[in-house]
PDB file of C-alpha atoms in Angstrom:
ATOM      1  CA  UNK A  38     135.490  92.205 162.767  1.00  0.00           C
ATOM      2  CA  UNK A  39     134.788  93.867 159.449  1.00  0.00           C
ATOM      3  CA  UNK A  40     137.814  95.045 157.411  1.00  0.00           C
ATOM      4  CA  UNK A  41     138.676  98.746 157.729  1.00  0.00           C
ATOM      5  CA  UNK A  42     138.449 100.929 154.610  1.00  0.00           C
ATOM      6  CA  UNK A  43     139.881 104.273 153.762  1.00  0.00           C
ATOM      7  CA  UNK A  44     137.493 106.966 154.976  1.00  0.00           C
ATOM      8  CA  UNK A  45     135.240 108.576 152.487  1.00  0.00           C
ATOM      9  CA  UNK A  46     133.260 111.194 154.407  1.00  0.00           C
ATOM     10  CA  UNK A  47     129.585 111.665 153.577  1.00  0.00           C
ATOM     11  CA  UNK A  48     128.692 114.846 151.631  1.00  0.00           C
ATOM     12  CA  UNK A  49     127.801 117.911 153.612  1.00  0.00           C
ATOM     13  CA  UNK A  50     124.904 119.065 151.396  1.00  0.00           C
ATOM     14  CA  UNK A  51     121.544 117.432 150.698  1.00  0.00           C
ATOM     15  CA  UNK A  52     121.893 114.553 148.205  1.00  0.00           C
ATOM     16  CA  UNK A  53     119.024 112.196 148.737  1.00  0.00           C
ATOM     17  CA  UNK A  54     116.208 114.538 147.681  1.00  0.00           C
ATOM     18  CA  UNK A  55     112.747 114.859 149.339  1.00  0.00           C
ATOM     19  CA  UNK A  56     111.542 112.302 151.809  1.00  0.00           C
ATOM     20  CA  UNK A  57     109.682 109.406 150.240  1.00  0.00           C
ATOM     21  CA  UNK A  58     106.032 108.609 151.230  1.00  0.00           C
ATOM     22  CA  UNK A  59     106.996 105.889 153.647  1.00  0.00           C
ATOM     23  CA  UNK A  60     108.687 108.376 155.937  1.00  0.00           C
ATOM     24  CA  UNK A  61     105.626 110.543 156.498  1.00  0.00           C
ATOM     25  CA  UNK A  62     104.329 110.601 160.065  1.00  0.00           C
ATOM     26  CA  UNK A  63     101.301 112.165 161.711  1.00  0.00           C
ATOM     27  CA  UNK A  64     101.215 115.054 164.208  1.00  0.00           C
ATOM     28  CA  UNK A  65     101.239 114.267 167.983  1.00  0.00           C
ATOM     29  CA  UNK A  66      97.691 113.988 169.393  1.00  0.00           C
ATOM     30  CA  UNK A  67      95.426 112.150 171.845  1.00  0.00           C
ATOM     31  CA  UNK A  68      94.726 112.335 175.575  1.00  0.00           C
ATOM     32  CA  UNK A  69      97.374 109.796 176.508  1.00  0.00           C
ATOM     33  CA  UNK A  70     100.024 111.737 174.605  1.00  0.00           C
ATOM     34  CA  UNK A  71      98.995 114.974 176.349  1.00  0.00           C
ATOM     35  CA  UNK A  72      99.154 113.219 179.697  1.00  0.00           C
ATOM     36  CA  UNK A  73     102.610 111.760 179.177  1.00  0.00           C
ATOM     37  CA  UNK A  74     103.897 115.167 177.903  1.00  0.00           C
ATOM     38  CA  UNK A  75     102.368 116.959 180.929  1.00  0.00           C
ATOM     39  CA  UNK A  76     103.756 114.534 183.465  1.00  0.00           C
ATOM     40  CA  UNK A  77     107.257 114.569 181.990  1.00  0.00           C
ATOM     41  CA  UNK A  78     107.225 118.332 181.974  1.00  0.00           C
ATOM     42  CA  UNK A  79     105.987 118.375 185.584  1.00  0.00           C
ATOM     43  CA  UNK A  80     108.790 116.117 186.758  1.00  0.00           C
ATOM     44  CA  UNK A  81     111.320 118.065 184.637  1.00  0.00           C
ATOM     45  CA  UNK A  82     112.553 114.942 182.991  1.00  0.00           C
ATOM     46  CA  UNK A  83     114.051 115.292 179.511  1.00  0.00           C
ATOM     47  CA  UNK A  84     113.283 112.792 176.821  1.00  0.00           C
ATOM     48  CA  UNK A  85     115.395 111.722 173.893  1.00  0.00           C
ATOM     49  CA  UNK A  86     112.105 111.591 171.978  1.00  0.00           C
ATOM     50  CA  UNK A  87     112.087 115.386 171.865  1.00  0.00           C
ATOM     51  CA  UNK A  88     115.782 116.082 171.888  1.00  0.00           C
ATOM     52  CA  UNK A  89     116.546 113.774 168.972  1.00  0.00           C
ATOM     53  CA  UNK A  90     113.361 114.776 167.074  1.00  0.00           C
ATOM     54  CA  UNK A  91     112.278 111.097 166.925  1.00  0.00           C
ATOM     55  CA  UNK A  92     109.683 110.436 164.159  1.00  0.00           C
ATOM     56  CA  UNK A  93     107.880 107.961 166.429  1.00  0.00           C
ATOM     57  CA  UNK A  94     107.218 110.445 169.210  1.00  0.00           C
ATOM     58  CA  UNK A  95     103.488 110.523 168.524  1.00  0.00           C
ATOM     59  CA  UNK A  96     103.040 106.788 168.327  1.00  0.00           C
ATOM     60  CA  UNK A  97     105.100 106.103 171.430  1.00  0.00           C
ATOM     61  CA  UNK A  98     103.647 108.813 173.659  1.00  0.00           C
ATOM     62  CA  UNK A  99     100.154 108.037 172.552  1.00  0.00           C
ATOM     63  CA  UNK A 100     100.668 104.509 173.772  1.00  0.00           C
ATOM     64  CA  UNK A 101     101.977 105.776 177.135  1.00  0.00           C
ATOM     65  CA  UNK A 102     105.698 105.128 176.649  1.00  0.00           C
ATOM     66  CA  UNK A 103     108.781 107.372 176.416  1.00  0.00           C
ATOM     67  CA  UNK A 104     112.547 107.178 176.441  1.00  0.00           C
ATOM     68  CA  UNK A 105     113.893 109.266 179.286  1.00  0.00           C
ATOM     69  CA  UNK A 106     117.182 111.197 179.027  1.00  0.00           C
ATOM     70  CA  UNK A 107     119.330 111.231 182.180  1.00  0.00           C
ATOM     71  CA  UNK A 108     122.019 113.594 183.282  1.00  0.00           C
ATOM     72  CA  UNK A 109     120.902 116.697 181.519  1.00  0.00           C
ATOM     73  CA  UNK A 110     120.447 117.793 177.900  1.00  0.00           C
ATOM     74  CA  UNK A 111     123.989 118.834 177.139  1.00  0.00           C
ATOM     75  CA  UNK A 112     126.375 116.228 175.723  1.00  0.00           C
ATOM     76  CA  UNK A 113     130.185 116.232 175.871  1.00  0.00           C
ATOM     77  CA  UNK A 114     130.492 114.511 172.488  1.00  0.00           C
ATOM     78  CA  UNK A 115     129.835 115.971 169.037  1.00  0.00           C
ATOM     79  CA  UNK A 116     128.490 113.167 166.947  1.00  0.00           C
ATOM     80  CA  UNK A 117     127.597 114.464 163.515  1.00  0.00           C
ATOM     81  CA  UNK A 118     124.213 112.759 163.311  1.00  0.00           C
ATOM     82  CA  UNK A 119     122.750 113.745 166.640  1.00  0.00           C
ATOM     83  CA  UNK A 120     120.602 116.769 167.421  1.00  0.00           C
ATOM     84  CA  UNK A 121     121.381 116.930 171.172  1.00  0.00           C
ATOM     85  CA  UNK A 122     123.227 120.058 172.177  1.00  0.00           C
ATOM     86  CA  UNK A 123     127.057 119.815 172.774  1.00  0.00           C
ATOM     87  CA  UNK A 124     128.812 121.778 175.469  1.00  0.00           C
ATOM     88  CA  UNK A 125     129.699 121.854 179.162  1.00  0.00           C
ATOM     89  CA  UNK A 126     126.961 120.027 181.160  1.00  0.00           C
ATOM     90  CA  UNK A 127     125.562 121.201 184.454  1.00  0.00           C
ATOM     91  CA  UNK A 128     126.337 119.191 187.650  1.00  0.00           C
ATOM     92  CA  UNK A 129     124.275 116.009 188.134  1.00  0.00           C
ATOM     93  CA  UNK A 130     120.842 116.335 189.718  1.00  0.00           C
ATOM     94  CA  UNK A 131     121.153 113.887 192.605  1.00  0.00           C
ATOM     95  CA  UNK A 132     117.356 113.685 192.899  1.00  0.00           C
ATOM     96  CA  UNK A 133     116.886 112.656 189.306  1.00  0.00           C
ATOM     97  CA  UNK A 134     116.827 108.812 189.857  1.00  0.00           C
ATOM     98  CA  UNK A 135     114.040 109.149 192.352  1.00  0.00           C
ATOM     99  CA  UNK A 136     112.122 111.622 190.180  1.00  0.00           C
ATOM    100  CA  UNK A 137     112.390 109.206 187.270  1.00  0.00           C
ATOM    101  CA  UNK A 138     111.081 106.370 189.351  1.00  0.00           C
ATOM    102  CA  UNK A 139     108.121 108.371 190.581  1.00  0.00           C
ATOM    103  CA  UNK A 140     107.214 109.395 187.026  1.00  0.00           C
ATOM    104  CA  UNK A 141     107.380 105.860 185.764  1.00  0.00           C
ATOM    105  CA  UNK A 142     105.195 104.667 188.660  1.00  0.00           C
ATOM    106  CA  UNK A 143     102.644 107.411 187.950  1.00  0.00           C
ATOM    107  CA  UNK A 144     102.501 106.398 184.302  1.00  0.00           C
ATOM    108  CA  UNK A 145     102.188 102.686 185.192  1.00  0.00           C
ATOM    109  CA  UNK A 146     104.650 101.758 182.466  1.00  0.00           C
ATOM    110  CA  UNK A 147     105.248  98.090 181.750  1.00  0.00           C
ATOM    111  CA  UNK A 148     108.544  98.948 180.024  1.00  0.00           C
ATOM    112  CA  UNK A 149     110.794 101.975 180.252  1.00  0.00           C
ATOM    113  CA  UNK A 150     113.877 102.937 178.294  1.00  0.00           C
ATOM    114  CA  UNK A 151     116.451 105.027 180.177  1.00  0.00           C
ATOM    115  CA  UNK A 152     119.303 106.682 178.213  1.00  0.00           C
ATOM    116  CA  UNK A 153     121.602 109.616 178.623  1.00  0.00           C
ATOM    117  CA  UNK A 154     123.882 112.123 177.049  1.00  0.00           C
ATOM    118  CA  UNK A 155     127.682 111.287 177.178  1.00  0.00           C
ATOM    119  CA  UNK A 156     129.220 112.704 180.380  1.00  0.00           C
ATOM    120  CA  UNK A 157     132.968 112.424 179.778  1.00  0.00           C
ATOM    121  CA  UNK A 158     133.310 115.256 182.345  1.00  0.00           C
ATOM    122  CA  UNK A 159     132.414 112.870 185.199  1.00  0.00           C
ATOM    123  CA  UNK A 160     135.024 110.475 186.689  1.00  0.00           C
ATOM    124  CA  UNK A 161     132.726 107.421 186.002  1.00  0.00           C
ATOM    125  CA  UNK A 162     130.946 108.819 182.981  1.00  0.00           C
ATOM    126  CA  UNK A 163     127.698 108.723 184.956  1.00  0.00           C
ATOM    127  CA  UNK A 164     127.722 104.924 185.547  1.00  0.00           C
ATOM    128  CA  UNK A 165     126.820 105.218 189.210  1.00  0.00           C
ATOM    129  CA  UNK A 166     123.923 107.571 188.303  1.00  0.00           C
ATOM    130  CA  UNK A 167     122.623 104.971 185.931  1.00  0.00           C
ATOM    131  CA  UNK A 168     122.830 102.302 188.617  1.00  0.00           C
ATOM    132  CA  UNK A 169     120.948 104.481 191.066  1.00  0.00           C
ATOM    133  CA  UNK A 170     118.201 105.090 188.549  1.00  0.00           C
ATOM    134  CA  UNK A 171     117.769 101.327 187.877  1.00  0.00           C
ATOM    135  CA  UNK A 172     117.669 100.771 191.661  1.00  0.00           C
ATOM    136  CA  UNK A 173     115.022 103.441 192.197  1.00  0.00           C
ATOM    137  CA  UNK A 174     112.958 102.032 189.364  1.00  0.00           C
ATOM    138  CA  UNK A 175     113.157  98.521 190.795  1.00  0.00           C
ATOM    139  CA  UNK A 176     111.972  99.833 194.211  1.00  0.00           C
ATOM    140  CA  UNK A 177     109.072 101.999 193.004  1.00  0.00           C
ATOM    141  CA  UNK A 178     107.936  99.901 190.007  1.00  0.00           C
ATOM    142  CA  UNK A 179     109.097  96.344 190.534  1.00  0.00           C
ATOM    143  CA  UNK A 180     107.075  94.981 187.672  1.00  0.00           C
ATOM    144  CA  UNK A 181     108.385  97.472 185.115  1.00  0.00           C
ATOM    145  CA  UNK A 182     110.897  96.123 182.668  1.00  0.00           C
ATOM    146  CA  UNK A 183     113.956  98.429 182.500  1.00  0.00           C
ATOM    147  CA  UNK A 184     116.053  98.914 179.442  1.00  0.00           C
ATOM    148  CA  UNK A 185     119.104 101.148 179.648  1.00  0.00           C
ATOM    149  CA  UNK A 186     120.769 102.629 176.523  1.00  0.00           C
ATOM    150  CA  UNK A 187     124.194 103.567 177.820  1.00  0.00           C
ATOM    151  CA  UNK A 188     127.271 105.455 176.587  1.00  0.00           C
ATOM    152  CA  UNK A 189     130.541 103.564 176.120  1.00  0.00           C
ATOM    153  CA  UNK A 190     132.062 104.914 179.408  1.00  0.00           C
ATOM    154  CA  UNK A 191     135.280 105.061 177.345  1.00  0.00           C
ATOM    155  CA  UNK A 192     135.352 101.270 177.527  1.00  0.00           C
ATOM    156  CA  UNK A 193     136.002 101.204 181.227  1.00  0.00           C
ATOM    157  CA  UNK A 194     134.849  97.757 182.461  1.00  0.00           C
ATOM    158  CA  UNK A 195     134.618  98.869 186.076  1.00  0.00           C
ATOM    159  CA  UNK A 196     132.076 101.546 185.147  1.00  0.00           C
ATOM    160  CA  UNK A 197     130.229  99.205 182.877  1.00  0.00           C
ATOM    161  CA  UNK A 198     130.073  96.673 185.723  1.00  0.00           C
ATOM    162  CA  UNK A 199     128.382  99.253 187.938  1.00  0.00           C
ATOM    163  CA  UNK A 200     125.436  99.307 185.520  1.00  0.00           C
ATOM    164  CA  UNK A 201     125.402  95.534 185.006  1.00  0.00           C
ATOM    165  CA  UNK A 202     125.290  94.880 188.784  1.00  0.00           C
ATOM    166  CA  UNK A 203     122.050  96.918 189.007  1.00  0.00           C
ATOM    167  CA  UNK A 204     120.514  94.266 186.741  1.00  0.00           C
ATOM    168  CA  UNK A 205     118.674  96.146 184.002  1.00  0.00           C
ATOM    169  CA  UNK A 206     116.321  93.937 181.919  1.00  0.00           C
ATOM    170  CA  UNK A 207     118.220  94.931 178.805  1.00  0.00           C
ATOM    171  CA  UNK A 208     121.551  96.687 178.397  1.00  0.00           C
ATOM    172  CA  UNK A 209     121.763  98.498 175.079  1.00  0.00           C
ATOM    173  CA  UNK A 210     124.622 100.390 173.444  1.00  0.00           C
ATOM    174  CA  UNK A 211     124.419 101.607 169.833  1.00  0.00           C
ATOM    175  CA  UNK A 212     127.065 100.814 167.187  1.00  0.00           C
ATOM    176  CA  UNK A 213     125.319 103.437 165.094  1.00  0.00           C
ATOM    177  CA  UNK A 214     127.081 102.868 161.762  1.00  0.00           C
ATOM    178  CA  UNK A 215     129.460 100.676 159.824  1.00  0.00           C
ATOM    179  CA  UNK A 216     133.188 100.525 160.596  1.00  0.00           C
ATOM    180  CA  UNK A 217     134.359 102.641 157.610  1.00  0.00           C
ATOM    181  CA  UNK A 218     131.972 105.551 158.437  1.00  0.00           C
ATOM    182  CA  UNK A 219     132.445 105.569 162.186  1.00  0.00           C
ATOM    183  CA  UNK A 220     135.153 108.284 162.242  1.00  0.00           C
ATOM    184  CA  UNK A 221     133.071 110.613 160.093  1.00  0.00           C
ATOM    185  CA  UNK A 222     129.725 109.960 161.840  1.00  0.00           C
ATOM    186  CA  UNK A 223     130.551 109.573 165.492  1.00  0.00           C
ATOM    187  CA  UNK A 224     132.636 111.638 167.930  1.00  0.00           C
ATOM    188  CA  UNK A 225     136.394 110.878 167.810  1.00  0.00           C
ATOM    189  CA  UNK A 226     136.214 109.352 171.284  1.00  0.00           C
ATOM    190  CA  UNK A 227     133.683 106.724 170.072  1.00  0.00           C
ATOM    191  CA  UNK A 228     135.134 103.706 168.283  1.00  0.00           C
ATOM    192  CA  UNK A 229     133.621 100.832 166.326  1.00  0.00           C
ATOM    193  CA  UNK A 230     135.817  98.237 168.081  1.00  0.00           C
ATOM    194  CA  UNK A 231     135.267  99.868 171.455  1.00  0.00           C
ATOM    195  CA  UNK A 232     131.492  99.695 171.105  1.00  0.00           C
ATOM    196  CA  UNK A 233     131.671  96.059 170.186  1.00  0.00           C
ATOM    197  CA  UNK A 234     133.772  95.371 173.231  1.00  0.00           C
ATOM    198  CA  UNK A 235     131.302  97.230 175.441  1.00  0.00           C
ATOM    199  CA  UNK A 236     128.476  94.989 174.159  1.00  0.00           C
ATOM    200  CA  UNK A 237     130.626  91.889 174.511  1.00  0.00           C
ATOM    201  CA  UNK A 238     131.398  92.720 178.150  1.00  0.00           C
ATOM    202  CA  UNK A 239     127.700  93.414 178.958  1.00  0.00           C
ATOM    203  CA  UNK A 240     126.689  90.052 177.494  1.00  0.00           C
ATOM    204  CA  UNK A 241     129.331  88.380 179.582  1.00  0.00           C
ATOM    205  CA  UNK A 242     127.594  89.803 182.666  1.00  0.00           C
ATOM    206  CA  UNK A 243     124.542  87.696 181.893  1.00  0.00           C
ATOM    207  CA  UNK A 244     122.359  90.518 180.438  1.00  0.00           C
ATOM    208  CA  UNK A 245     120.230  90.697 177.380  1.00  0.00           C
ATOM    209  CA  UNK A 246     122.061  93.042 175.010  1.00  0.00           C
ATOM    210  CA  UNK A 247     120.883  95.270 172.227  1.00  0.00           C
ATOM    211  CA  UNK A 248     122.307  97.573 169.557  1.00  0.00           C
ATOM    212  CA  UNK A 249     121.214  99.764 166.697  1.00  0.00           C
ATOM    213  CA  UNK A 250     122.360 100.776 163.172  1.00  0.00           C
ATOM    214  CA  UNK A 251     121.332 103.878 161.185  1.00  0.00           C
ATOM    215  CA  UNK A 252     121.222 103.433 157.425  1.00  0.00           C
ATOM    216  CA  UNK A 253     121.440 105.856 154.606  1.00  0.00           C
ATOM    217  CA  UNK A 254     124.767 107.532 155.467  1.00  0.00           C
ATOM    218  CA  UNK A 255     126.671 106.059 152.543  1.00  0.00           C
ATOM    219  CA  UNK A 256     127.272 102.501 153.763  1.00  0.00           C
ATOM    220  CA  UNK A 257     127.137  99.574 151.341  1.00  0.00           C
ATOM    221  CA  UNK A 258     125.024  96.465 151.846  1.00  0.00           C
ATOM    222  CA  UNK A 259     128.165  94.459 152.365  1.00  0.00           C
ATOM    223  CA  UNK A 260     129.226  96.813 155.203  1.00  0.00           C
ATOM    224  CA  UNK A 261     125.870  96.574 156.879  1.00  0.00           C
ATOM    225  CA  UNK A 262     126.004  92.754 156.738  1.00  0.00           C
ATOM    226  CA  UNK A 263     129.542  92.841 158.171  1.00  0.00           C
ATOM    227  CA  UNK A 264     128.407  95.092 161.056  1.00  0.00           C
ATOM    228  CA  UNK A 265     125.481  92.771 161.781  1.00  0.00           C
ATOM    229  CA  UNK A 266     127.912  89.791 161.832  1.00  0.00           C
ATOM    230  CA  UNK A 267     130.232  91.724 164.200  1.00  0.00           C
ATOM    231  CA  UNK A 268     127.287  92.406 166.567  1.00  0.00           C
ATOM    232  CA  UNK A 269     126.297  88.811 166.681  1.00  0.00           C
ATOM    233  CA  UNK A 270     129.873  87.795 167.303  1.00  0.00           C
ATOM    234  CA  UNK A 271     129.830  90.136 170.344  1.00  0.00           C
ATOM    235  CA  UNK A 272     126.718  88.282 171.600  1.00  0.00           C
ATOM    236  CA  UNK A 273     124.154  90.956 170.878  1.00  0.00           C
ATOM    237  CA  UNK A 274     120.557  89.572 171.296  1.00  0.00           C
ATOM    238  CA  UNK A 275     118.442  92.382 169.807  1.00  0.00           C
ATOM    239  CA  UNK A 276     119.120  94.539 166.774  1.00  0.00           C
ATOM    240  CA  UNK A 277     117.244  97.539 165.397  1.00  0.00           C
ATOM    241  CA  UNK A 278     117.898  99.103 161.967  1.00  0.00           C
ATOM    242  CA  UNK A 279     116.368 102.429 160.877  1.00  0.00           C
ATOM    243  CA  UNK A 280     116.749 105.210 158.299  1.00  0.00           C
ATOM    244  CA  UNK A 281     118.946 108.094 159.275  1.00  0.00           C
ATOM    245  CA  UNK A 282     117.180 111.433 158.951  1.00  0.00           C
ATOM    246  CA  UNK A 283     119.105 114.716 158.955  1.00  0.00           C
ATOM    247  CA  UNK A 284     117.940 116.642 162.028  1.00  0.00           C
ATOM    248  CA  UNK A 285     119.187 120.063 160.764  1.00  0.00           C
ATOM    249  CA  UNK A 286     121.295 121.573 157.951  1.00  0.00           C
ATOM    250  CA  UNK A 287     124.307 121.459 160.304  1.00  0.00           C
ATOM    251  CA  UNK A 288     124.287 117.671 160.418  1.00  0.00           C
ATOM    252  CA  UNK A 289     125.252 114.985 157.996  1.00  0.00           C
ATOM    253  CA  UNK A 290     123.129 114.781 154.935  1.00  0.00           C
ATOM    254  CA  UNK A 291     121.076 111.671 154.001  1.00  0.00           C
ATOM    255  CA  UNK A 292     122.954 109.892 151.194  1.00  0.00           C
ATOM    256  CA  UNK A 293     120.225 107.523 150.339  1.00  0.00           C
ATOM    257  CA  UNK A 294     116.674 106.576 151.449  1.00  0.00           C
ATOM    258  CA  UNK A 295     116.544 102.864 152.078  1.00  0.00           C
ATOM    259  CA  UNK A 296     113.382 101.129 150.857  1.00  0.00           C
ATOM    260  CA  UNK A 297     111.041  99.169 153.141  1.00  0.00           C
ATOM    261  CA  UNK A 298     111.836  96.126 151.027  1.00  0.00           C
ATOM    262  CA  UNK A 299     115.568  96.475 151.756  1.00  0.00           C
ATOM    263  CA  UNK A 300     114.856  96.805 155.492  1.00  0.00           C
ATOM    264  CA  UNK A 301     112.803  93.610 155.305  1.00  0.00           C
ATOM    265  CA  UNK A 302     115.817  91.926 153.743  1.00  0.00           C
ATOM    266  CA  UNK A 303     118.038  92.996 156.674  1.00  0.00           C
ATOM    267  CA  UNK A 304     115.419  91.675 159.098  1.00  0.00           C
ATOM    268  CA  UNK A 305     115.539  88.272 157.420  1.00  0.00           C
ATOM    269  CA  UNK A 306     119.352  88.290 157.556  1.00  0.00           C
ATOM    270  CA  UNK A 307     119.345  89.233 161.172  1.00  0.00           C
ATOM    271  CA  UNK A 308     117.051  86.352 162.071  1.00  0.00           C
ATOM    272  CA  UNK A 309     119.281  83.983 160.036  1.00  0.00           C
ATOM    273  CA  UNK A 310     122.286  85.273 161.939  1.00  0.00           C
ATOM    274  CA  UNK A 311     120.630  84.288 165.251  1.00  0.00           C
ATOM    275  CA  UNK A 312     119.421  87.583 166.769  1.00  0.00           C
ATOM    276  CA  UNK A 313     116.607  86.899 169.209  1.00  0.00           C
ATOM    277  CA  UNK A 314     114.673  89.832 167.768  1.00  0.00           C
ATOM    278  CA  UNK A 315     115.187  92.182 164.858  1.00  0.00           C
ATOM    279  CA  UNK A 316     113.245  95.450 164.291  1.00  0.00           C
ATOM    280  CA  UNK A 317     114.083  96.764 160.867  1.00  0.00           C
ATOM    281  CA  UNK A 318     112.213  99.603 158.983  1.00  0.00           C
ATOM    282  CA  UNK A 319     112.507 103.224 157.827  1.00  0.00           C
ATOM    283  CA  UNK A 320     111.026 104.658 161.023  1.00  0.00           C
ATOM    284  CA  UNK A 321     112.562 102.194 163.487  1.00  0.00           C
ATOM    285  CA  UNK A 322     114.730 103.738 166.191  1.00  0.00           C
ATOM    286  CA  UNK A 323     116.729 102.048 168.929  1.00  0.00           C
ATOM    287  CA  UNK A 324     113.899 102.353 171.437  1.00  0.00           C
ATOM    288  CA  UNK A 325     111.052 101.710 168.946  1.00  0.00           C
ATOM    289  CA  UNK A 326     108.620  99.123 170.361  1.00  0.00           C
ATOM    290  CA  UNK A 327     111.375  98.189 172.795  1.00  0.00           C
ATOM    291  CA  UNK A 328     109.106  95.955 174.832  1.00  0.00           C
ATOM    292  CA  UNK A 329     107.788  93.976 171.915  1.00  0.00           C
ATOM    293  CA  UNK A 330     110.261  91.059 172.011  1.00  0.00           C
ATOM    294  CA  UNK A 331     109.421  90.510 175.724  1.00  0.00           C
ATOM    295  CA  UNK A 332     105.674  90.912 175.270  1.00  0.00           C
ATOM    296  CA  UNK A 333     105.705  88.412 172.417  1.00  0.00           C
ATOM    297  CA  UNK A 334     107.288  85.930 174.733  1.00  0.00           C
ATOM    298  CA  UNK A 335     110.387  85.427 172.588  1.00  0.00           C
ATOM    299  CA  UNK A 336     112.670  85.574 175.686  1.00  0.00           C
ATOM    300  CA  UNK A 337     112.124  84.883 179.368  1.00  0.00           C
ATOM    301  CA  UNK A 338     111.136  87.732 181.767  1.00  0.00           C
ATOM    302  CA  UNK A 339     114.116  89.315 183.545  1.00  0.00           C
ATOM    303  CA  UNK A 340     113.521  87.757 186.931  1.00  0.00           C
ATOM    304  CA  UNK A 341     113.993  84.324 185.260  1.00  0.00           C
ATOM    305  CA  UNK A 342     116.772  85.302 182.893  1.00  0.00           C
ATOM    306  CA  UNK A 343     119.010  87.528 185.023  1.00  0.00           C
ATOM    307  CA  UNK A 344     118.713  86.657 188.639  1.00  0.00           C
ATOM    308  CA  UNK A 345     121.995  85.156 189.869  1.00  0.00           C
ATOM    309  CA  UNK A 346     123.822  85.789 186.585  1.00  0.00           C
ATOM    310  CA  UNK A 347     127.462  86.289 186.849  1.00  0.00           C
TER     311      UNK A 347
END
């Protein structure tokens, strides 16, 4: 694991200046985009695409894909980079897993990413709800590949095992940032070491695992490389790296805009470290082109890779 450093919190005010040209994105448009938006609204499913103000919303929705947000739109954790509202969540919607499955079936998605807010108010953190959602998706859309981007469940292996037993195609959990910046970027209940142990446990269950890093928060190149090495040591298969963008003046400021060339360098390093797939670029997010490494045939389909895994 990377060596801890004394915390130096990112500045509160804007320091990186205006966005460079490579971060410009077009406005959402197109018939498919409108259809996806309408169907998600009709089924009352929330998406992280909207809640996190993802810059790839137009591209993903126009291609008929979306990342669905389970368990409401209120999070129990106050990470300083995230635009999702913090507070006391409403009780779980017990019909949500089935509604999700019906929406995915109607969209005829080949790949769906299912994530959630943190629900530390629930005894299992929402693990059983995740498992039900995976099961409903398997029943209604057996050919859809299912990726789950899960909370840490406070490191509870019994709760992590609930999700693993439901056999998602990919189990993802984001490390988010380097070790030194973790206390100033993530909620106090989230930990660098804890996230690595979550990923290690999921890999031990025979699943493909995935994680993501945001860059531009004040980390050094050496710290990014150390985090990448830590992720590989935990058995992570897929890594995404993208530029952090400040969602509002209340959130952490961007310290530096990372160039496309630097992202390409991290992609080369990731491949050299042994990741099965690395997506690295200014606009890359954890769910960006999530299906690509399967569609390119870099790894086996889930029914070959996961069935019967311990």
